[in-house]
Amino acid sequence: MTHTDRVFPTFAAVEAAGGVCYIRPMAETKDRPGVFQVNCPCCGALLWVDGESRAVMRSEKPKKAKGSLDDLLVKEKARTDQFGRKFEATFELQREKHAKADELFKKALEKADKGEPDGGNET
């Protein structure tokens, strides 16, 4: 058993012991012996791990998959439709507010014409 086997057990050794290994098989880098490249199972990042200190020396984020132009057009169409719906809803709400304000103003004018008090404090 080598030093690296003790630090980073092989996938087969972990399975034989009844455990679960989340580390994919690793390969030593050619330019630096004792440094291993590992793909993170969670985010897919490429990590360079020092076998002796077990420290992550470097990491690279995975490259994003580029979407097609058709996907982009569909997303943009949905976004513009959503803006249209929001605008219409806001416009209708403003229309209702103005109608209510007009109604209250007309009622206040009718009360003023009849000489009724408006309910406020008169001095």
Coordinates of N, CA and C in Angstrom, one line a residue:
M1 N 0.8 -1.2 0.0 CA 0.0 0.0 0.0 C 0.9 1.2 0.0
T2 N 0.6 2.1 -0.9 CA 1.5 3.3 -1.1 C 0.8 4.5 -0.2
H3 N 1.6 5.5 -0.1 CA 1.1 6.7 0.7 C -0.1 7.3 0.1
T4 N -0.2 7.3 -1.2 CA -1.4 7.9 -1.9 C -2.6 7.0 -1.7
D5 N -2.4 5.7 -1.5 CA -3.6 4.8 -1.2 C -4.1 5.1 0.1
R6 N -3.3 5.5 1.1 CA -3.8 5.8 2.4 C -4.5 7.1 2.4
V7 N -4.0 8.1 1.7 CA -4.6 9.4 1.6 C -5.9 9.4 0.8
F8 N -5.8 8.8 -0.4 CA -6.9 8.8 -1.3 C -7.2 7.3 -1.6
P9 N -8.1 6.6 -0.9 CA -8.3 5.2 -1.2 C -9.0 5.1 -2.6
T10 N -8.7 4.0 -3.2 CA -9.3 3.7 -4.5 C -10.8 3.5 -4.4
F11 N -11.5 3.7 -5.5 CA -12.9 3.5 -5.5 C -13.3 2.0 -5.1
A12 N -12.5 1.1 -5.6 CA -12.8 -0.3 -5.3 C -12.5 -0.6 -3.9
A13 N -11.5 0.0 -3.3 CA -11.2 -0.2 -1.8 C -12.3 0.3 -1.0
V14 N -12.9 1.4 -1.3 CA -14.0 2.0 -0.5 C -15.2 1.1 -0.6
E15 N -15.5 0.7 -1.9 CA -16.7 -0.2 -2.1 C -16.5 -1.5 -1.3
A16 N -15.3 -2.1 -1.3 CA -15.1 -3.4 -0.7 C -15.3 -3.2 0.8
A17 N -15.0 -2.0 1.4 CA -15.2 -1.8 2.8 C -16.6 -1.5 3.2
G18 N -17.5 -1.4 2.2 CA -18.9 -1.2 2.4 C -19.3 0.3 2.5
G19 N -18.4 1.2 2.1 CA -18.7 2.6 2.2 C -19.1 3.2 0.8
V20 N -19.4 4.4 0.8 CA -19.7 5.1 -0.4 C -18.7 6.1 -0.7
C21 N -18.2 6.1 -1.9 CA -17.1 7.1 -2.3 C -17.7 8.1 -3.2
Y22 N -17.6 9.3 -2.9 CA -18.0 10.4 -3.8 C -16.9 11.0 -4.6
I23 N -15.7 10.5 -4.5 CA -14.6 10.9 -5.3 C -14.5 10.0 -6.4
R24 N -14.5 10.6 -7.6 CA -14.3 9.8 -8.8 C -12.8 9.4 -8.9
P25 N -12.5 8.4 -9.7 CA -11.1 8.0 -9.9 C -10.2 9.2 -10.3
M26 N -9.1 9.3 -9.7 CA -8.2 10.5 -9.9 C -7.0 10.1 -10.7
A27 N -6.4 11.1 -11.3 CA -5.2 10.9 -12.1 C -4.2 11.9 -11.6
E28 N -2.9 11.4 -11.4 CA -1.9 12.4 -11.0 C -1.5 13.2 -12.2
T29 N -1.2 14.5 -12.0 CA -0.8 15.4 -13.1 C 0.6 15.0 -13.4
K30 N 0.9 15.2 -14.7 CA 2.2 14.8 -15.2 C 3.3 15.9 -14.7
D31 N 2.9 17.1 -14.7 CA 3.8 18.2 -14.3 C 4.1 18.2 -12.8
R32 N 3.2 17.7 -12.0 CA 3.4 17.8 -10.6 C 3.1 16.4 -10.0
P33 N 4.0 15.6 -9.6 CA 3.7 14.3 -9.0 C 3.1 14.6 -7.6
G34 N 2.1 13.8 -7.2 CA 1.5 13.9 -5.9 C 0.3 14.9 -5.9
V35 N 0.1 15.5 -7.0 CA -1.1 16.4 -7.1 C -2.1 15.7 -8.0
F36 N -3.3 15.6 -7.5 CA -4.4 14.9 -8.2 C -5.5 15.8 -8.8
Q37 N -6.0 15.4 -9.9 CA -7.1 16.2 -10.5 C -8.4 15.4 -10.1
V38 N -9.4 16.1 -9.5 CA -10.6 15.5 -9.1 C -11.8 16.4 -9.6
N39 N -12.8 15.7 -10.1 CA -14.0 16.4 -10.5 C -15.0 16.3 -9.3
C40 N -15.5 17.5 -8.9 CA -16.4 17.6 -7.8 C -17.8 17.0 -8.3
P41 N -18.3 16.1 -7.5 CA -19.6 15.5 -7.9 C -20.8 16.4 -7.7
C42 N -20.6 17.4 -6.9 CA -21.8 18.4 -6.7 C -21.9 19.4 -7.8
C43 N -20.8 20.1 -8.0 CA -20.9 21.3 -9.0 C -20.1 21.0 -10.3
G44 N -19.4 19.9 -10.3 CA -18.6 19.6 -11.6 C -17.3 20.3 -11.7
A45 N -16.9 21.1 -10.7 CA -15.6 21.8 -10.8 C -14.5 20.8 -10.9
L46 N -13.4 21.3 -11.5 CA -12.2 20.5 -11.6 C -11.3 21.0 -10.5
L47 N -10.8 20.1 -9.6 CA -10.0 20.5 -8.4 C -8.7 19.8 -8.5
W48 N -7.6 20.6 -8.1 CA -6.3 20.0 -8.0 C -6.0 19.9 -6.5
V49 N -5.8 18.6 -6.1 CA -5.6 18.3 -4.6 C -4.2 17.8 -4.4
D50 N -3.5 18.4 -3.4 CA -2.2 17.9 -3.0 C -2.4 16.7 -2.2
G51 N -1.7 15.6 -2.7 CA -1.9 14.3 -2.0 C -1.3 14.3 -0.6
E52 N -0.3 15.0 -0.3 CA 0.3 15.0 1.0 C -0.4 15.8 2.0
S53 N -0.8 17.1 1.6 CA -1.4 18.0 2.6 C -2.9 17.9 2.5
R54 N -3.5 17.2 1.5 CA -4.9 17.1 1.2 C -5.6 18.5 1.0
A55 N -4.8 19.4 0.6 CA -5.4 20.8 0.4 C -5.7 21.0 -1.1
V56 N -6.8 21.7 -1.3 CA -7.1 22.0 -2.7 C -6.2 23.2 -3.1
M57 N -5.4 22.9 -4.2 CA -4.5 23.9 -4.6 C -5.0 24.8 -5.7
R58 N -6.0 24.3 -6.4 CA -6.6 25.1 -7.5 C -7.9 24.5 -7.9
S59 N -8.8 25.4 -8.4 CA -10.1 24.9 -8.9 C -10.5 25.7 -10.1
E60 N -11.3 25.0 -11.0 CA -11.8 25.6 -12.2 C -13.3 25.3 -12.2
K61 N -14.1 26.4 -12.4 CA -15.5 26.2 -12.5 C -15.8 25.5 -13.8
P62 N -16.9 24.6 -13.8 CA -17.2 24.0 -15.1 C -17.8 25.0 -16.1
K63 N -17.5 24.7 -17.3 CA -18.0 25.6 -18.4 C -19.5 25.4 -18.6
K64 N -20.2 26.5 -18.7 CA -21.7 26.5 -18.9 C -22.0 26.0 -20.3
A65 N -23.0 25.2 -20.4 CA -23.4 24.7 -21.7 C -24.2 25.9 -22.4
K66 N -23.8 26.2 -23.6 CA -24.5 27.3 -24.3 C -25.8 26.8 -24.9
G67 N -26.8 27.6 -24.7 CA -28.1 27.3 -25.2 C -28.2 27.7 -26.7
S68 N -29.2 27.1 -27.3 CA -29.4 27.4 -28.7 C -30.1 28.8 -28.9
L69 N -30.1 29.3 -30.1 CA -30.8 30.5 -30.4 C -32.3 30.4 -30.2
D70 N -32.8 29.2 -30.6 CA -34.3 29.0 -30.4 C -34.7 29.1 -29.0
D71 N -33.9 28.5 -28.1 CA -34.2 28.6 -26.6 C -34.2 30.0 -26.2
L72 N -33.2 30.8 -26.6 CA -33.1 32.2 -26.3 C -34.4 33.0 -26.7
L73 N -34.8 32.7 -28.0 CA -35.9 33.4 -28.5 C -37.2 33.0 -27.8
V74 N -37.4 31.8 -27.4 CA -38.5 31.4 -26.6 C -38.6 32.1 -25.2
K75 N -37.4 32.1 -24.6 CA -37.3 32.8 -23.3 C -37.6 34.3 -23.4
E76 N -37.1 34.9 -24.4 CA -37.3 36.3 -24.6 C -38.8 36.6 -24.9
K77 N -39.4 35.8 -25.7 CA -40.9 35.9 -26.0 C -41.7 35.8 -24.8
A78 N -41.4 34.8 -23.9 CA -42.1 34.7 -22.7 C -41.9 35.9 -21.8
R79 N -40.7 36.4 -21.7 CA -40.4 37.6 -20.9 C -41.2 38.8 -21.4
T80 N -41.3 39.0 -22.7 CA -42.0 40.2 -23.2 C -43.5 40.0 -23.0
D81 N -44.0 38.8 -23.1 CA -45.4 38.5 -22.8 C -45.7 38.8 -21.4
Q82 N -44.8 38.5 -20.5 CA -45.0 38.7 -19.1 C -45.0 40.2 -18.8
F83 N -44.2 41.0 -19.5 CA -44.2 42.4 -19.3 C -45.5 43.0 -19.8
G84 N -46.0 42.5 -20.9 CA -47.3 43.0 -21.4 C -48.5 42.7 -20.4
R85 N -48.5 41.5 -19.8 CA -49.5 41.2 -18.8 C -49.4 42.1 -17.6
K86 N -48.2 42.4 -17.1 CA -48.0 43.2 -16.0 C -48.4 44.7 -16.3
F87 N -48.1 45.1 -17.5 CA -48.5 46.5 -17.9 C -50.0 46.6 -17.9
E88 N -50.7 45.6 -18.5 CA -52.2 45.7 -18.5 C -52.8 45.6 -17.1
A89 N -52.2 44.8 -16.3 CA -52.8 44.7 -14.9 C -52.6 46.0 -14.2
T90 N -51.4 46.6 -14.3 CA -51.1 47.9 -13.7 C -52.0 49.0 -14.2
F91 N -52.2 49.0 -15.5 CA -53.1 50.0 -16.2 C -54.5 49.9 -15.7
E92 N -55.0 48.7 -15.6 CA -56.4 48.4 -15.1 C -56.5 48.9 -13.6
L93 N -55.5 48.6 -12.8 CA -55.6 49.0 -11.4 C -55.6 50.6 -11.3
Q94 N -54.8 51.2 -12.1 CA -54.8 52.7 -12.1 C -56.2 53.2 -12.6
R95 N -56.8 52.6 -13.5 CA -58.1 53.0 -14.0 C -59.1 52.9 -12.9
E96 N -59.1 51.8 -12.2 CA -60.0 51.6 -11.0 C -59.8 52.6 -10.0
K97 N -58.5 53.0 -9.7 CA -58.3 54.0 -8.6 C -58.8 55.3 -9.1
H98 N -58.6 55.7 -10.3 CA -59.1 57.0 -10.8 C -60.7 57.0 -10.8
A99 N -61.3 55.9 -11.2 CA -62.8 55.8 -11.1 C -63.3 56.0 -9.7
K100 N -62.6 55.4 -8.7 CA -63.0 55.5 -7.3 C -62.8 56.9 -6.9
A101 N -61.7 57.5 -7.2 CA -61.4 58.9 -6.8 C -62.5 59.9 -7.4
D102 N -62.8 59.7 -8.7 CA -63.9 60.5 -9.3 C -65.2 60.3 -8.6
E103 N -65.6 59.1 -8.3 CA -66.8 58.9 -7.6 C -66.9 59.6 -6.2
L104 N -65.7 59.5 -5.5 CA -65.7 60.2 -4.2 C -65.8 61.7 -4.3
F105 N -65.1 62.2 -5.4 CA -65.2 63.6 -5.6 C -66.6 64.1 -6.0
K106 N -67.3 63.3 -6.8 CA -68.7 63.6 -7.1 C -69.6 63.6 -5.9
K107 N -69.4 62.6 -5.0 CA -70.2 62.6 -3.8 C -69.9 63.8 -2.9
A108 N -68.6 64.2 -2.9 CA -68.3 65.4 -2.1 C -68.9 66.6 -2.6
L109 N -68.9 66.8 -4.0 CA -69.6 67.9 -4.6 C -71.1 68.0 -4.3
E110 N -71.7 66.8 -4.4 CA -73.2 66.7 -4.1 C -73.4 67.2 -2.7
K111 N -72.6 66.7 -1.7 CA -72.8 67.1 -0.3 C -72.6 68.6 -0.2
A112 N -71.6 69.1 -0.9 CA -71.3 70.6 -0.8 C -72.5 71.4 -1.4
D113 N -73.1 70.9 -2.5 CA -74.2 71.6 -3.1 C -75.4 71.6 -2.1
K114 N -75.6 70.5 -1.4 CA -76.8 70.4 -0.5 C -76.5 71.1 0.8
G115 N -75.3 71.5 1.1 CA -74.9 72.1 2.3 C -74.7 71.2 3.5
E116 N -74.5 69.9 3.2 CA -74.3 68.9 4.3 C -72.8 69.0 4.7
P117 N -72.6 68.8 6.0 CA -71.2 68.8 6.4 C -70.5 67.5 5.9
D118 N -69.2 67.7 5.6 CA -68.5 66.6 5.0 C -67.9 65.6 6.0
G119 N -68.2 65.8 7.3 CA -67.7 64.9 8.3 C -66.3 65.4 8.9
G120 N -65.7 66.4 8.3 CA -64.5 66.9 8.9 C -64.7 67.9 10.0
N121 N -63.7 68.4 10.6 CA -63.8 69.3 11.7 C -64.0 70.7 11.2
E122 N -65.1 71.3 11.6 CA -65.3 72.7 11.2 C -65.0 73.6 12.3
T123 N -64.4 74.7 12.0 CA -64.1 75.7 13.1 C -65.0 76.9 13.0

